Tab-separated table of C-alpha atoms in Angstrom:
chain	number	residue	atom	x	y	z
A	1	MET	CA	-7.288	14.143	5.427
A	2	THR	CA	-9.549	14.728	8.403
A	3	GLY	CA	-10.012	11.643	10.511
A	4	LYS	CA	-7.388	9.622	8.701
A	5	ILE	CA	-4.114	8.385	10.164
A	6	LYS	CA	-0.959	9.249	8.213
A	7	TYR	CA	1.911	6.787	7.771
A	8	GLU	CA	5.207	7.424	5.977
A	9	PHE	CA	7.678	4.699	5.056
A	10	ILE	CA	10.265	3.531	2.540
A	11	ALA	CA	9.459	0.346	0.620
A	12	ILE	CA	10.705	-1.657	-2.356
A	13	LEU	CA	8.440	-2.166	-5.368
A	14	TRP	CA	7.897	-5.864	-6.128
A	15	GLN	CA	5.794	-7.801	-8.603
A	16	GLN	CA	3.465	-10.694	-7.907
A	17	PRO	CA	5.154	-13.793	-9.350
A	18	SER	CA	2.838	-14.443	-12.289
A	19	THR	CA	2.603	-13.299	-15.881
A	20	GLY	CA	1.357	-9.734	-15.810
A	21	GLY	CA	1.341	-9.826	-12.007
A	22	TRP	CA	0.379	-6.775	-10.015
A	23	HIS	CA	3.036	-4.482	-8.541
A	24	PHE	CA	3.009	-3.777	-4.807
A	25	VAL	CA	4.878	-2.307	-1.904
A	26	SER	CA	4.615	-4.039	1.449
A	27	LEU	CA	3.927	-1.839	4.426
A	28	PRO	CA	6.383	-2.286	7.306
A	29	GLU	CA	5.217	-4.988	9.728
A	30	THR	CA	5.120	-2.560	12.671
A	31	THR	CA	2.909	-0.190	10.673
A	32	SER	CA	0.670	-3.053	9.570
A	33	THR	CA	0.344	-4.297	13.152
A	34	GLU	CA	-0.716	-0.828	14.313
A	35	ILE	CA	-3.215	-0.401	11.465
A	36	ARG	CA	-4.690	-3.839	12.160
A	37	LEU	CA	-5.079	-3.116	15.880
A	38	LEU	CA	-6.778	0.219	15.208
A	39	LEU	CA	-8.806	-0.477	12.056
A	40	LYS	CA	-9.410	-4.220	11.623
A	41	SER	CA	-13.113	-3.689	12.346
A	42	SER	CA	-13.255	-1.341	9.321
A	43	GLU	CA	-11.800	-3.904	6.901
A	44	GLU	CA	-13.962	-4.969	3.982
A	45	GLY	CA	-13.662	-8.338	2.209
A	46	TRP	CA	-10.173	-9.891	1.992
A	47	GLY	CA	-8.736	-7.517	4.605
A	48	ARG	CA	-9.281	-4.448	2.392
A	49	LEU	CA	-9.039	-0.949	3.834
A	50	LYS	CA	-9.699	2.219	1.856
A	51	ALA	CA	-6.677	4.503	1.748
A	52	THR	CA	-5.168	7.529	0.084
A	53	ALA	CA	-1.590	7.136	-1.118
A	54	LYS	CA	1.105	9.527	-2.265
A	55	ILE	CA	4.389	8.800	-4.022
A	56	GLY	CA	6.402	11.776	-5.220
A	57	ASN	CA	3.933	14.323	-6.581
A	58	THR	CA	1.224	11.749	-7.332
A	59	LYS	CA	-1.634	11.260	-4.874
A	60	TRP	CA	-4.532	8.862	-5.439
A	61	GLU	CA	-7.450	7.053	-3.802
A	62	THR	CA	-6.794	3.339	-3.395
A	63	ALA	CA	-6.935	0.529	-0.849
A	64	ILE	CA	-4.512	-1.668	1.050
A	65	TRP	CA	-5.036	-5.400	1.551
A	66	PHE	CA	-3.830	-7.544	4.438
A	67	ASP	CA	-1.704	-10.474	3.250
A	68	SER	CA	-1.697	-13.140	5.957
A	69	LYS	CA	1.211	-14.990	4.286
A	70	ARG	CA	3.445	-11.903	4.517
A	71	ASN	CA	1.779	-10.676	7.727
A	72	THR	CA	1.535	-7.160	6.324
A	73	TYR	CA	-0.675	-4.891	4.260
A	74	LEU	CA	0.045	-4.510	0.555
A	75	LEU	CA	-0.366	-1.321	-1.449
A	76	PRO	CA	-0.887	-1.905	-5.189
A	77	ILE	CA	1.016	0.507	-7.448
A	78	LYS	CA	-0.727	0.837	-10.817
A	79	ALA	CA	1.184	1.268	-14.070
A	80	THR	CA	-0.002	4.877	-14.393
A	81	ILE	CA	1.545	5.741	-11.015
A	82	ARG	CA	4.776	3.890	-11.819
A	83	SER	CA	4.997	5.717	-15.145
A	84	LYS	CA	4.264	9.197	-13.731
A	85	GLU	CA	6.877	8.769	-10.996
A	86	ASN	CA	9.413	6.753	-13.069
A	87	ILE	CA	9.367	3.840	-10.623
A	88	LEU	CA	11.062	0.619	-11.703
A	89	LEU	CA	10.766	-2.866	-10.242
A	90	ASP	CA	12.892	-3.300	-7.085
A	91	ALA	CA	13.159	0.484	-6.645
A	92	GLU	CA	13.192	1.857	-3.118
A	93	ILE	CA	10.458	4.483	-2.842
A	94	ALA	CA	9.088	6.875	-0.228
A	95	VAL	CA	5.382	6.301	0.377
A	96	ILE	CA	2.775	8.212	2.357
A	97	ILE	CA	-0.607	6.658	3.071
A	98	TRP	CA	-3.638	7.820	4.981
A	99	VAL	CA	-6.058	5.188	6.314
């Protein structure tokens, strides 16, 4: 992960409140504040930053999005990742991201 900054945190999986809503973890506010200070100029549309994420033994290329209502970045967790790692809604999970 040359040139990328590594962050590790514990977060709770939540679902967007709509039918078939996406599943996310919210990055800690202190982590989000640091990322925003360092990398805001690299954001693409809608506060998107490319990232690599790892949960358990599963690592994948993804992106995080800044949510101004929550004042934090959100990491989407696809169904394939949730299935591979047996992650249920409201589960507390250890996450590593590189941005």
